Amino acid sequence: MSETFLPFSRPSISRAAIDDVVACLESGWITTGPRVAQFTEALKDYLGAPYVLPLASATAGLHLTLLAMGIKPGDEVITTPMTFAATLNTIVLAGAKPVLVDIEPDTLNINLNEVEDAITDKTRVIMPVHFAGLPVDLDHLYEIADRHDLRVIEDAAHAIGAEYKGKRIGSRGDTQVFSFHPNKNMTTGEGGCVATQDEELARKIGLLRFHGIDRESWNRYGKSGNQDYEIVLPGYKYNMMDIQAAIGLHQLKELDQFILRREELANRYQEALIDWPQWTLPGNPPYPHRHAWHLYTPLLNEVTAKMNRDEFMQTMKEKNIGTGLHYRAVHLYPFYRERFGFKEGDFPHAEYVSERIVSLPLFPAMTDADHDRVLDVMYSIFK
Ligand SMILES: *Cc1c(COP(=O)(O)O)cnc(C)c1O
């Protein structure tokens, strides 16, 4: 095979971003500082959120938001089994119990019609995932949350740039957590942020992200700062560095272009694969929305394909094409089975999807020729 390996995802880092990372390194200030402050304002503008806190990762954001909401042992948090482990791990790290609700088989988002049955007097938070960048039905979600006086943390790791009824994810509701991991729609290397409408929550997350110090180091050691500070609680070390923000400032400017290209490629897959009996394509909800297309995740039918998903991924790899697996249903991992007693059969739709889902290559720098190559290889496998 003479062709180079095509990965399932690859970040697009501009020359301007690279130059600014170098400028940051040469500036003498590389950790949390002026670039993070600038990135915070740029994110507020883009998202339409009053409070935004850049962090070391989305995992840090989920963890701190749960803690800042006062989640503690004995509390329950409702979420989906079709997600990255971080969603559930942070619930456990906060001491709470993850209560799972099965997904809708077509959108792969949590089935809001079943959420109410899972609410108990211990439930404190609903934590849905905008799967692959497809917004959950926010009107329905917040109607349930309001009726039961619950908080909402939207795991928006896939969803920066997504819109629900004409409004960006992050511009309304309670709290959203975004990821800037290299595979996500925009990157800061590692990184993430919390967006919230709640000033008091933002203040608490601000304390928790940096040692419980009520003034960050830049303010203390900069020219205008004063070095005095108070520790008001034992915080974490979850701050974002200026090196990361330097990348993020450029990525954010390019984000809408990135999403437009992702959308073109996703539509190209939809059109090309619609008649293939091997695939069940991602579904579309009826409400107005803009999909951020973080992932393109059809389901492989092992009968018509004459191979299962794992064999398909292996075959693609042998033909120099990378694919991804997002995700295996989280409740079936050993820790979750053992600690919470989850078992096969608990969430049939998530388990069905877990066996069949595959992420096909999708990233902004992918060319039409790359895309044709993926389709040609799949055609040669299935013909
Ligand atoms: C990537 C991801 C996270 C974690 O993001 P990090 O920035 O890597 O910590 C959380 N939830 C979901 C659904 C994700 O895909």
mmCIF file of C-alpha atoms and ligand atoms in Angstrom:
data_model
loop_
_atom_site.group_PDB
_atom_site.id
_atom_site.type_symbol
_atom_site.label_atom_id
_atom_site.label_comp_id
_atom_site.label_asym_id
_atom_site.label_seq_id
_atom_site.Cartn_x
_atom_site.Cartn_y
_atom_site.Cartn_z
ATOM 1 C CA MET A 1 0.000 0.000 0.000
ATOM 2 C CA SER A 2 1.820 3.077 -1.223
ATOM 3 C CA GLU A 3 -0.664 5.671 0.018
ATOM 4 C CA THR A 4 -0.061 7.394 3.312
ATOM 5 C CA PHE A 5 -2.177 6.590 6.335
ATOM 6 C CA LEU A 6 -5.349 8.680 6.559
ATOM 7 C CA PRO A 7 -6.196 9.272 10.232
ATOM 8 C CA PHE A 8 -9.800 9.504 11.424
ATOM 9 C CA SER A 9 -9.034 12.977 12.827
ATOM 10 C CA ARG A 10 -6.251 15.542 12.582
ATOM 11 C CA PRO A 11 -6.121 19.092 13.991
ATOM 12 C CA SER A 12 -5.615 22.048 11.634
ATOM 13 C CA ILE A 13 -3.097 24.420 13.227
ATOM 14 C CA SER A 14 -2.427 27.609 11.260
ATOM 15 C CA ARG A 15 0.980 29.203 10.795
ATOM 16 C CA ALA A 16 -0.362 32.247 12.702
ATOM 17 C CA ALA A 17 -1.195 30.040 15.697
ATOM 18 C CA ILE A 18 2.266 28.475 15.646
ATOM 19 C CA ASP A 19 3.879 31.938 15.449
ATOM 20 C CA ASP A 20 1.805 33.091 18.403
ATOM 21 C CA VAL A 21 2.833 30.066 20.480
ATOM 22 C CA VAL A 22 6.444 31.020 19.770
ATOM 23 C CA ALA A 23 5.714 34.658 20.682
ATOM 24 C CA CYS A 24 4.122 33.455 23.926
ATOM 25 C CA LEU A 25 7.159 31.311 24.776
ATOM 26 C CA GLU A 26 9.464 34.242 24.058
ATOM 27 C CA SER A 27 7.343 36.692 26.042
ATOM 28 C CA GLY A 28 8.437 35.373 29.424
ATOM 29 C CA TRP A 29 4.828 34.571 30.426
ATOM 30 C CA ILE A 30 3.756 31.063 29.445
ATOM 31 C CA THR A 31 1.225 29.978 32.076
ATOM 32 C CA THR A 32 -2.179 31.565 32.888
ATOM 33 C CA GLY A 33 -1.930 35.221 31.905
ATOM 34 C CA PRO A 34 -2.905 37.800 29.299
ATOM 35 C CA ARG A 35 -3.634 35.295 26.523
ATOM 36 C CA VAL A 36 -5.982 33.288 28.751
ATOM 37 C CA ALA A 37 -7.722 36.566 29.691
ATOM 38 C CA GLN A 38 -8.097 37.398 25.988
ATOM 39 C CA PHE A 39 -9.290 33.872 25.175
ATOM 40 C CA THR A 40 -11.877 34.121 27.960
ATOM 41 C CA GLU A 41 -13.346 37.272 26.367
ATOM 42 C CA ALA A 42 -13.251 35.752 22.873
ATOM 43 C CA LEU A 43 -15.105 32.659 24.104
ATOM 44 C CA LYS A 44 -17.743 34.800 25.851
ATOM 45 C CA ASP A 45 -18.308 36.656 22.583
ATOM 46 C CA TYR A 46 -18.463 33.520 20.477
ATOM 47 C CA LEU A 47 -20.673 31.514 22.809
ATOM 48 C CA GLY A 48 -22.843 34.391 23.974
ATOM 49 C CA ALA A 49 -22.229 33.317 27.577
ATOM 50 C CA PRO A 50 -21.864 35.812 30.459
ATOM 51 C CA TYR A 51 -19.267 33.690 32.313
ATOM 52 C CA VAL A 52 -16.592 31.494 30.743
ATOM 53 C CA LEU A 53 -13.694 29.742 32.497
ATOM 54 C CA PRO A 54 -10.894 28.203 30.406
ATOM 55 C CA LEU A 55 -9.428 25.099 32.056
ATOM 56 C CA ALA A 56 -6.884 22.321 31.581
ATOM 57 C CA SER A 57 -9.541 20.028 30.035
ATOM 58 C CA ALA A 58 -13.255 19.380 29.731
ATOM 59 C CA THR A 59 -12.799 16.621 32.301
ATOM 60 C CA ALA A 60 -11.587 19.301 34.734
ATOM 61 C CA GLY A 61 -14.638 21.366 33.773
ATOM 62 C CA LEU A 62 -17.111 18.570 34.490
ATOM 63 C CA HIS A 63 -15.368 17.790 37.779
ATOM 64 C CA LEU A 64 -15.247 21.402 39.017
ATOM 65 C CA THR A 65 -18.814 22.149 37.939
ATOM 66 C CA LEU A 66 -20.121 19.172 39.913
ATOM 67 C CA LEU A 67 -18.095 20.242 42.972
ATOM 68 C CA ALA A 68 -19.114 23.897 42.626
ATOM 69 C CA MET A 69 -22.759 22.793 42.458
ATOM 70 C CA GLY A 70 -22.225 21.131 45.827
ATOM 71 C CA ILE A 71 -22.546 17.549 44.572
ATOM 72 C CA LYS A 72 -21.537 15.129 47.327
ATOM 73 C CA PRO A 73 -21.717 11.458 48.297
ATOM 74 C CA GLY A 74 -25.290 10.189 48.218
ATOM 75 C CA ASP A 75 -26.318 12.490 45.355
ATOM 76 C CA GLU A 76 -27.368 11.145 41.975
ATOM 77 C CA VAL A 77 -26.521 12.541 38.553
ATOM 78 C CA ILE A 78 -28.463 11.407 35.487
ATOM 79 C CA THR A 79 -26.453 10.866 32.303
ATOM 80 C CA THR A 80 -26.101 8.688 29.204
ATOM 81 C CA PRO A 81 -24.185 5.419 28.722
ATOM 82 C CA MET A 82 -23.180 6.504 25.174
ATOM 83 C CA THR A 83 -20.347 8.873 26.058
ATOM 84 C CA PHE A 84 -16.658 9.103 26.838
ATOM 85 C CA ALA A 85 -15.712 7.701 30.251
ATOM 86 C CA ALA A 86 -14.885 11.209 31.564
ATOM 87 C CA THR A 87 -18.588 12.028 31.830
ATOM 88 C CA LEU A 88 -19.202 9.227 34.331
ATOM 89 C CA ASN A 89 -15.751 9.298 35.922
ATOM 90 C CA THR A 90 -16.185 12.892 37.083
ATOM 91 C CA ILE A 91 -19.558 12.050 38.661
ATOM 92 C CA VAL A 92 -17.836 9.277 40.618
ATOM 93 C CA LEU A 93 -14.882 11.552 41.496
ATOM 94 C CA ALA A 94 -17.362 14.054 42.954
ATOM 95 C CA GLY A 95 -18.639 11.193 45.140
ATOM 96 C CA ALA A 96 -22.021 10.902 43.434
ATOM 97 C CA LYS A 97 -23.768 7.997 41.753
ATOM 98 C CA PRO A 98 -24.224 8.008 37.962
ATOM 99 C CA VAL A 99 -27.810 7.064 37.066
ATOM 100 C CA LEU A 100 -28.055 6.116 33.412
ATOM 101 C CA VAL A 101 -30.893 6.575 30.946
ATOM 102 C CA ASP A 102 -30.810 4.829 27.555
ATOM 103 C CA ILE A 103 -30.305 6.721 24.290
ATOM 104 C CA GLU A 104 -32.581 7.399 21.340
ATOM 105 C CA PRO A 105 -31.543 4.841 18.698
ATOM 106 C CA ASP A 106 -31.353 7.392 15.856
ATOM 107 C CA THR A 107 -29.865 10.594 17.354
ATOM 108 C CA LEU A 108 -27.798 8.671 19.958
ATOM 109 C CA ASN A 109 -28.679 11.406 22.470
ATOM 110 C CA ILE A 110 -30.159 10.599 25.898
ATOM 111 C CA ASN A 111 -33.868 9.733 25.672
ATOM 112 C CA LEU A 112 -35.484 12.652 27.488
ATOM 113 C CA ASN A 113 -38.814 10.804 27.597
ATOM 114 C CA GLU A 114 -37.212 8.320 29.997
ATOM 115 C CA VAL A 115 -35.339 10.836 32.158
ATOM 116 C CA GLU A 116 -38.281 11.545 34.454
ATOM 117 C CA ASP A 117 -38.584 7.865 35.403
ATOM 118 C CA ALA A 118 -34.969 7.977 36.637
ATOM 119 C CA ILE A 119 -35.454 11.007 38.915
ATOM 120 C CA THR A 120 -35.460 10.224 42.655
ATOM 121 C CA ASP A 121 -35.303 12.415 45.746
ATOM 122 C CA LYS A 122 -31.486 12.102 45.525
ATOM 123 C CA THR A 123 -31.217 13.419 41.958
ATOM 124 C CA ARG A 124 -29.382 16.737 41.769
ATOM 125 C CA VAL A 125 -28.150 17.143 38.187
ATOM 126 C CA ILE A 126 -29.018 16.045 34.649
ATOM 127 C CA MET A 127 -25.852 15.755 32.539
ATOM 128 C CA PRO A 128 -26.683 15.041 28.873
ATOM 129 C CA VAL A 129 -24.153 14.863 26.042
ATOM 130 C CA HIS A 130 -24.729 16.638 22.711
ATOM 131 C CA PHE A 131 -23.597 13.495 20.911
ATOM 132 C CA ALA A 132 -21.250 14.089 17.948
ATOM 133 C CA GLY A 133 -22.298 17.758 18.081
ATOM 134 C CA LEU A 134 -26.041 17.159 17.635
ATOM 135 C CA PRO A 135 -27.875 19.279 20.242
ATOM 136 C CA VAL A 136 -30.281 17.543 22.603
ATOM 137 C CA ASP A 137 -33.786 19.034 22.754
ATOM 138 C CA LEU A 138 -32.985 21.867 25.179
ATOM 139 C CA ASP A 139 -36.589 23.060 25.596
ATOM 140 C CA HIS A 140 -37.619 19.583 26.689
ATOM 141 C CA LEU A 141 -34.509 19.124 28.869
ATOM 142 C CA TYR A 142 -34.912 22.396 30.792
ATOM 143 C CA GLU A 143 -38.651 21.889 31.152
ATOM 144 C CA ILE A 144 -37.889 18.617 33.019
ATOM 145 C CA ALA A 145 -35.058 20.196 35.038
ATOM 146 C CA ASP A 146 -37.209 23.181 36.052
ATOM 147 C CA ARG A 147 -40.157 21.027 37.030
ATOM 148 C CA HIS A 148 -37.951 18.936 39.351
ATOM 149 C CA ASP A 149 -35.704 21.778 40.491
ATOM 150 C CA LEU A 150 -32.556 20.109 39.098
ATOM 151 C CA ARG A 151 -29.368 21.624 37.789
ATOM 152 C CA VAL A 152 -28.122 20.895 34.268
ATOM 153 C CA ILE A 153 -24.545 20.365 33.089
ATOM 154 C CA GLU A 154 -24.483 19.954 29.322
ATOM 155 C CA ASP A 155 -21.470 17.845 28.345
ATOM 156 C CA ALA A 156 -20.803 19.944 25.257
ATOM 157 C CA ALA A 157 -17.378 18.404 24.567
ATOM 158 C CA HIS A 158 -18.516 17.733 20.971
ATOM 159 C CA ALA A 159 -20.673 20.786 20.535
ATOM 160 C CA ILE A 160 -18.803 24.073 20.276
ATOM 161 C CA GLY A 161 -20.414 25.879 17.341
ATOM 162 C CA ALA A 162 -23.605 23.786 17.474
ATOM 163 C CA GLU A 163 -26.937 25.622 17.603
ATOM 164 C CA TYR A 164 -30.355 24.814 18.986
ATOM 165 C CA LYS A 165 -33.295 26.791 17.552
ATOM 166 C CA GLY A 166 -30.942 29.440 16.196
ATOM 167 C CA LYS A 167 -28.938 29.887 19.424
ATOM 168 C CA ARG A 168 -25.436 28.621 20.110
ATOM 169 C CA ILE A 169 -24.928 25.898 22.660
ATOM 170 C CA GLY A 170 -23.493 27.885 25.574
ATOM 171 C CA SER A 171 -25.718 30.942 25.141
ATOM 172 C CA ARG A 172 -28.684 29.717 27.190
ATOM 173 C CA GLY A 173 -29.511 27.262 29.957
ATOM 174 C CA ASP A 174 -27.523 26.452 33.093
ATOM 175 C CA THR A 175 -23.922 25.297 32.424
ATOM 176 C CA GLN A 176 -22.025 23.843 29.456
ATOM 177 C CA VAL A 177 -18.613 22.184 29.336
ATOM 178 C CA PHE A 178 -16.570 22.274 26.104
ATOM 179 C CA SER A 179 -13.427 20.308 25.167
ATOM 180 C CA PHE A 180 -10.407 21.551 23.219
ATOM 181 C CA HIS A 181 -8.725 18.132 22.936
ATOM 182 C CA PRO A 182 -6.930 17.734 19.557
ATOM 183 C CA ASN A 183 -9.685 15.510 18.142
ATOM 184 C CA LYS A 184 -12.439 17.973 18.976
ATOM 185 C CA ASN A 185 -13.793 20.715 16.676
ATOM 186 C CA MET A 186 -11.192 23.202 17.924
ATOM 187 C CA THR A 187 -8.115 22.583 20.025
ATOM 188 C CA THR A 188 -5.713 24.149 22.509
ATOM 189 C CA GLY A 189 -3.556 20.990 22.670
ATOM 190 C CA GLU A 190 -5.292 19.844 25.813
ATOM 191 C CA GLY A 191 -7.911 22.157 27.259
ATOM 192 C CA GLY A 192 -11.540 22.959 27.792
ATOM 193 C CA CYS A 193 -13.855 25.534 29.300
ATOM 194 C CA VAL A 194 -17.004 25.956 31.327
ATOM 195 C CA ALA A 195 -19.686 28.409 30.213
ATOM 196 C CA THR A 196 -22.434 29.337 32.647
ATOM 197 C CA GLN A 197 -25.224 31.833 33.215
ATOM 198 C CA ASP A 198 -24.647 31.597 36.994
ATOM 199 C CA GLU A 199 -22.310 34.221 38.457
ATOM 200 C CA GLU A 200 -21.936 32.476 41.827
ATOM 201 C CA LEU A 201 -21.136 29.139 40.165
ATOM 202 C CA ALA A 202 -18.519 30.873 37.988
ATOM 203 C CA ARG A 203 -16.927 32.407 41.087
ATOM 204 C CA LYS A 204 -16.704 28.996 42.808
ATOM 205 C CA ILE A 205 -15.227 27.293 39.729
ATOM 206 C CA GLY A 206 -12.740 30.169 39.501
ATOM 207 C CA LEU A 207 -11.582 29.423 43.046
ATOM 208 C CA LEU A 208 -11.503 25.651 42.616
ATOM 209 C CA ARG A 209 -9.480 25.767 39.395
ATOM 210 C CA PHE A 210 -6.418 27.349 41.037
ATOM 211 C CA HIS A 211 -5.654 26.179 44.588
ATOM 212 C CA GLY A 212 -8.600 28.027 46.125
ATOM 213 C CA ILE A 213 -6.646 31.249 45.667
ATOM 214 C CA ASP A 214 -8.968 34.142 45.128
ATOM 215 C CA ARG A 215 -6.603 35.904 42.753
ATOM 216 C CA GLU A 216 -4.674 34.163 39.993
ATOM 217 C CA SER A 217 -0.897 34.282 39.713
ATOM 218 C CA TRP A 218 -0.827 36.689 36.813
ATOM 219 C CA ASN A 219 -2.558 39.343 38.904
ATOM 220 C CA ARG A 220 -0.215 38.675 41.794
ATOM 221 C CA TYR A 221 3.099 38.896 39.978
ATOM 222 C CA GLY A 222 2.254 41.263 37.118
ATOM 223 C CA LYS A 223 3.146 44.924 37.216
ATOM 224 C CA SER A 224 -0.274 45.997 38.423
ATOM 225 C CA GLY A 225 -0.822 43.089 40.777
ATOM 226 C CA ASN A 226 -0.219 42.693 44.424
ATOM 227 C CA GLN A 227 1.260 39.500 45.796
ATOM 228 C CA ASP A 228 -1.157 39.075 48.648
ATOM 229 C CA TYR A 229 -3.846 36.398 48.439
ATOM 230 C CA GLU A 230 -6.130 34.302 50.584
ATOM 231 C CA ILE A 231 -6.784 30.557 50.462
ATOM 232 C CA VAL A 232 -10.496 30.201 50.962
ATOM 233 C CA LEU A 233 -10.748 26.468 50.178
ATOM 234 C CA PRO A 234 -8.416 23.645 49.051
ATOM 235 C CA GLY A 235 -8.612 23.984 45.275
ATOM 236 C CA TYR A 236 -7.265 22.033 42.326
ATOM 237 C CA LYS A 237 -4.639 22.858 39.675
ATOM 238 C CA TYR A 238 -6.870 22.922 36.603
ATOM 239 C CA ASN A 239 -5.898 26.273 35.025
ATOM 240 C CA MET A 240 -5.205 26.756 31.312
ATOM 241 C CA MET A 241 -1.782 28.036 30.188
ATOM 242 C CA ASP A 242 -1.171 31.015 27.896
ATOM 243 C CA ILE A 243 0.595 28.616 25.489
ATOM 244 C CA GLN A 244 -2.748 26.825 25.103
ATOM 245 C CA ALA A 245 -4.771 30.036 24.839
ATOM 246 C CA ALA A 246 -2.406 31.250 22.085
ATOM 247 C CA ILE A 247 -3.543 28.282 19.967
ATOM 248 C CA GLY A 248 -7.176 28.635 21.040
ATOM 249 C CA LEU A 249 -7.447 32.303 20.040
ATOM 250 C CA HIS A 250 -6.566 31.367 16.451
ATOM 251 C CA GLN A 251 -8.662 28.175 16.428
ATOM 252 C CA LEU A 252 -11.744 30.073 17.581
ATOM 253 C CA LYS A 253 -11.441 32.479 14.629
ATOM 254 C CA GLU A 254 -11.344 29.501 12.262
ATOM 255 C CA LEU A 255 -13.977 27.395 14.017
ATOM 256 C CA ASP A 256 -16.921 28.269 11.787
ATOM 257 C CA GLN A 257 -14.877 27.472 8.674
ATOM 258 C CA PHE A 258 -13.855 24.170 10.265
ATOM 259 C CA ILE A 259 -17.483 23.291 10.964
ATOM 260 C CA LEU A 260 -18.588 24.229 7.437
ATOM 261 C CA ARG A 261 -16.020 21.810 6.027
ATOM 262 C CA ARG A 262 -17.060 19.106 8.509
ATOM 263 C CA GLU A 263 -20.657 19.634 7.432
ATOM 264 C CA GLU A 264 -19.750 19.289 3.737
ATOM 265 C CA LEU A 265 -17.887 16.058 4.411
ATOM 266 C CA ALA A 266 -20.672 14.670 6.615
ATOM 267 C CA ASN A 267 -23.256 15.480 3.922
ATOM 268 C CA ARG A 268 -21.012 13.810 1.367
ATOM 269 C CA TYR A 269 -21.001 10.638 3.505
ATOM 270 C CA GLN A 270 -24.770 10.824 3.991
ATOM 271 C CA GLU A 271 -25.354 11.113 0.248
ATOM 272 C CA ALA A 272 -22.848 8.419 -0.669
ATOM 273 C CA LEU A 273 -23.897 5.867 1.948
ATOM 274 C CA ILE A 274 -27.662 6.240 1.924
ATOM 275 C CA ASP A 275 -28.212 3.318 -0.448
ATOM 276 C CA TRP A 276 -25.642 0.999 1.124
ATOM 277 C CA PRO A 277 -27.345 -1.851 2.987
ATOM 278 C CA GLN A 278 -24.277 -2.135 5.257
ATOM 279 C CA TRP A 279 -24.961 1.180 7.028
ATOM 280 C CA THR A 280 -27.544 2.821 9.231
ATOM 281 C CA LEU A 281 -26.922 6.557 9.029
ATOM 282 C CA PRO A 282 -27.089 9.129 11.860
ATOM 283 C CA GLY A 283 -30.623 10.424 12.443
ATOM 284 C CA ASN A 284 -31.937 13.966 12.414
ATOM 285 C CA PRO A 285 -34.227 15.382 15.115
ATOM 286 C CA PRO A 286 -37.268 17.458 14.048
ATOM 287 C CA TYR A 287 -36.369 20.731 15.838
ATOM 288 C CA PRO A 288 -34.250 23.432 14.159
ATOM 289 C CA HIS A 289 -30.564 22.948 14.916
ATOM 290 C CA ARG A 290 -27.042 23.230 13.565
ATOM 291 C CA HIS A 291 -25.024 20.046 13.934
ATOM 292 C CA ALA A 292 -21.347 20.693 14.805
ATOM 293 C CA TRP A 293 -20.316 17.387 13.158
ATOM 294 C CA HIS A 294 -17.541 16.560 15.603
ATOM 295 C CA LEU A 295 -18.002 12.939 14.549
ATOM 296 C CA TYR A 296 -19.621 11.086 11.675
ATOM 297 C CA THR A 297 -20.851 7.853 13.230
ATOM 298 C CA PRO A 298 -22.926 5.429 11.137
ATOM 299 C CA LEU A 299 -23.764 1.946 12.446
ATOM 300 C CA LEU A 300 -22.408 -1.100 10.623
ATOM 301 C CA ASN A 301 -24.880 -3.900 9.964
ATOM 302 C CA GLU A 302 -22.797 -7.042 10.509
ATOM 303 C CA VAL A 303 -25.164 -9.246 8.482
ATOM 304 C CA THR A 304 -25.134 -7.243 5.243
ATOM 305 C CA ALA A 305 -21.484 -6.249 5.756
ATOM 306 C CA LYS A 306 -20.502 -9.894 6.412
ATOM 307 C CA MET A 307 -18.159 -8.647 9.139
ATOM 308 C CA ASN A 308 -18.543 -7.025 12.518
ATOM 309 C CA ARG A 309 -17.498 -3.507 13.453
ATOM 310 C CA ASP A 310 -14.147 -4.526 14.945
ATOM 311 C CA GLU A 311 -13.274 -6.528 11.818
ATOM 312 C CA PHE A 312 -14.281 -3.544 9.680
ATOM 313 C CA MET A 313 -12.004 -1.207 11.663
ATOM 314 C CA GLN A 314 -9.139 -3.682 11.361
ATOM 315 C CA THR A 315 -9.681 -4.081 7.602
ATOM 316 C CA MET A 316 -9.759 -0.309 7.092
ATOM 317 C CA LYS A 317 -6.524 0.011 9.064
ATOM 318 C CA GLU A 318 -4.848 -2.601 6.849
ATOM 319 C CA LYS A 319 -5.901 -0.441 3.902
ATOM 320 C CA ASN A 320 -4.319 2.619 5.514
ATOM 321 C CA ILE A 321 -7.473 4.310 6.739
ATOM 322 C CA GLY A 322 -8.019 5.167 10.378
ATOM 323 C CA THR A 323 -11.423 4.960 12.029
ATOM 324 C CA GLY A 324 -12.523 5.681 15.589
ATOM 325 C CA LEU A 325 -14.769 4.035 18.166
ATOM 326 C CA HIS A 326 -16.964 6.582 19.963
ATOM 327 C CA TYR A 327 -18.055 4.865 22.126
ATOM 328 C CA ARG A 328 -18.425 1.520 23.784
ATOM 329 C CA ALA A 329 -21.324 1.816 26.241
ATOM 330 C CA VAL A 330 -19.690 3.001 29.462
ATOM 331 C CA HIS A 331 -21.829 0.917 31.847
ATOM 332 C CA LEU A 332 -20.208 -2.286 30.547
ATOM 333 C CA TYR A 333 -16.677 -1.331 31.622
ATOM 334 C CA PRO A 334 -15.469 -3.398 34.597
ATOM 335 C CA PHE A 335 -15.377 -0.542 37.109
ATOM 336 C CA TYR A 336 -18.965 0.474 36.380
ATOM 337 C CA ARG A 337 -20.267 -3.104 36.409
ATOM 338 C CA GLU A 338 -18.563 -3.816 39.726
ATOM 339 C CA ARG A 339 -19.243 -0.574 41.561
ATOM 340 C CA PHE A 340 -22.811 0.089 40.403
ATOM 341 C CA GLY A 341 -24.022 -3.367 39.328
ATOM 342 C CA PHE A 342 -24.659 -2.430 35.692
ATOM 343 C CA LYS A 343 -25.000 -5.415 33.371
ATOM 344 C CA GLU A 344 -25.712 -6.372 29.810
ATOM 345 C CA GLY A 345 -29.328 -5.722 28.905
ATOM 346 C CA ASP A 346 -29.667 -2.619 31.107
ATOM 347 C CA PHE A 347 -29.590 -0.141 28.212
ATOM 348 C CA PRO A 348 -30.428 -2.052 25.003
ATOM 349 C CA HIS A 349 -30.179 0.846 22.550
ATOM 350 C CA ALA A 350 -26.773 1.939 23.852
ATOM 351 C CA GLU A 351 -25.559 -1.669 23.753
ATOM 352 C CA TYR A 352 -26.813 -2.172 20.183
ATOM 353 C CA VAL A 353 -25.039 1.005 19.093
ATOM 354 C CA SER A 354 -21.928 0.148 21.116
ATOM 355 C CA GLU A 355 -21.421 -3.018 19.030
ATOM 356 C CA ARG A 356 -21.936 -1.318 15.653
ATOM 357 C CA ILE A 357 -20.853 2.315 15.803
ATOM 358 C CA VAL A 358 -17.773 3.514 13.955
ATOM 359 C CA SER A 359 -16.353 7.006 13.403
ATOM 360 C CA LEU A 360 -15.327 7.494 9.774
ATOM 361 C CA PRO A 361 -12.520 9.973 8.953
ATOM 362 C CA LEU A 362 -13.740 13.557 9.371
ATOM 363 C CA PHE A 363 -11.575 16.643 9.868
ATOM 364 C CA PRO A 364 -11.391 20.093 8.243
ATOM 365 C CA ALA A 365 -8.201 19.460 6.250
ATOM 366 C CA MET A 366 -9.618 16.276 4.733
ATOM 367 C CA THR A 367 -9.827 16.740 0.950
ATOM 368 C CA ASP A 368 -12.494 15.491 -1.436
ATOM 369 C CA ALA A 369 -9.817 13.079 -2.735
ATOM 370 C CA ASP A 370 -9.295 11.726 0.812
ATOM 371 C CA HIS A 371 -13.053 11.329 1.106
ATOM 372 C CA ASP A 372 -13.292 9.485 -2.219
ATOM 373 C CA ARG A 373 -10.491 7.208 -1.060
ATOM 374 C CA VAL A 374 -12.461 6.254 2.073
ATOM 375 C CA LEU A 375 -15.544 5.503 -0.014
ATOM 376 C CA ASP A 376 -13.534 3.542 -2.611
ATOM 377 C CA VAL A 377 -11.893 1.415 0.073
ATOM 378 C CA MET A 378 -15.239 0.706 1.732
ATOM 379 C CA TYR A 379 -16.696 -0.188 -1.658
ATOM 380 C CA SER A 380 -13.848 -2.630 -2.305
ATOM 381 C CA ILE A 381 -14.407 -4.212 1.126
ATOM 382 C CA PHE A 382 -18.145 -4.704 0.720
ATOM 383 C CA LYS A 383 -18.474 -5.486 -3.007
HETATM 384 C C1 LIG B 1 -13.543 14.479 24.922
HETATM 385 C C2 LIG B 1 -14.708 14.330 25.847
HETATM 386 C C3 LIG B 1 -14.647 14.680 27.201
HETATM 387 C C4 LIG B 1 -13.354 15.055 27.879
HETATM 388 O O1 LIG B 1 -12.714 16.102 27.256
HETATM 389 P P1 LIG B 1 -11.183 16.408 27.672
HETATM 390 O O2 LIG B 1 -10.986 17.811 27.221
HETATM 391 O O3 LIG B 1 -10.334 15.428 26.917
HETATM 392 O O4 LIG B 1 -11.070 16.257 29.136
HETATM 393 C C5 LIG B 1 -15.791 14.611 27.960
HETATM 394 N N1 LIG B 1 -16.960 14.202 27.432
HETATM 395 C C6 LIG B 1 -17.060 13.834 26.142
HETATM 396 C C7 LIG B 1 -18.383 13.402 25.611
HETATM 397 C C8 LIG B 1 -15.930 13.866 25.316
HETATM 398 O O5 LIG B 1 -16.011 13.468 24.048
#
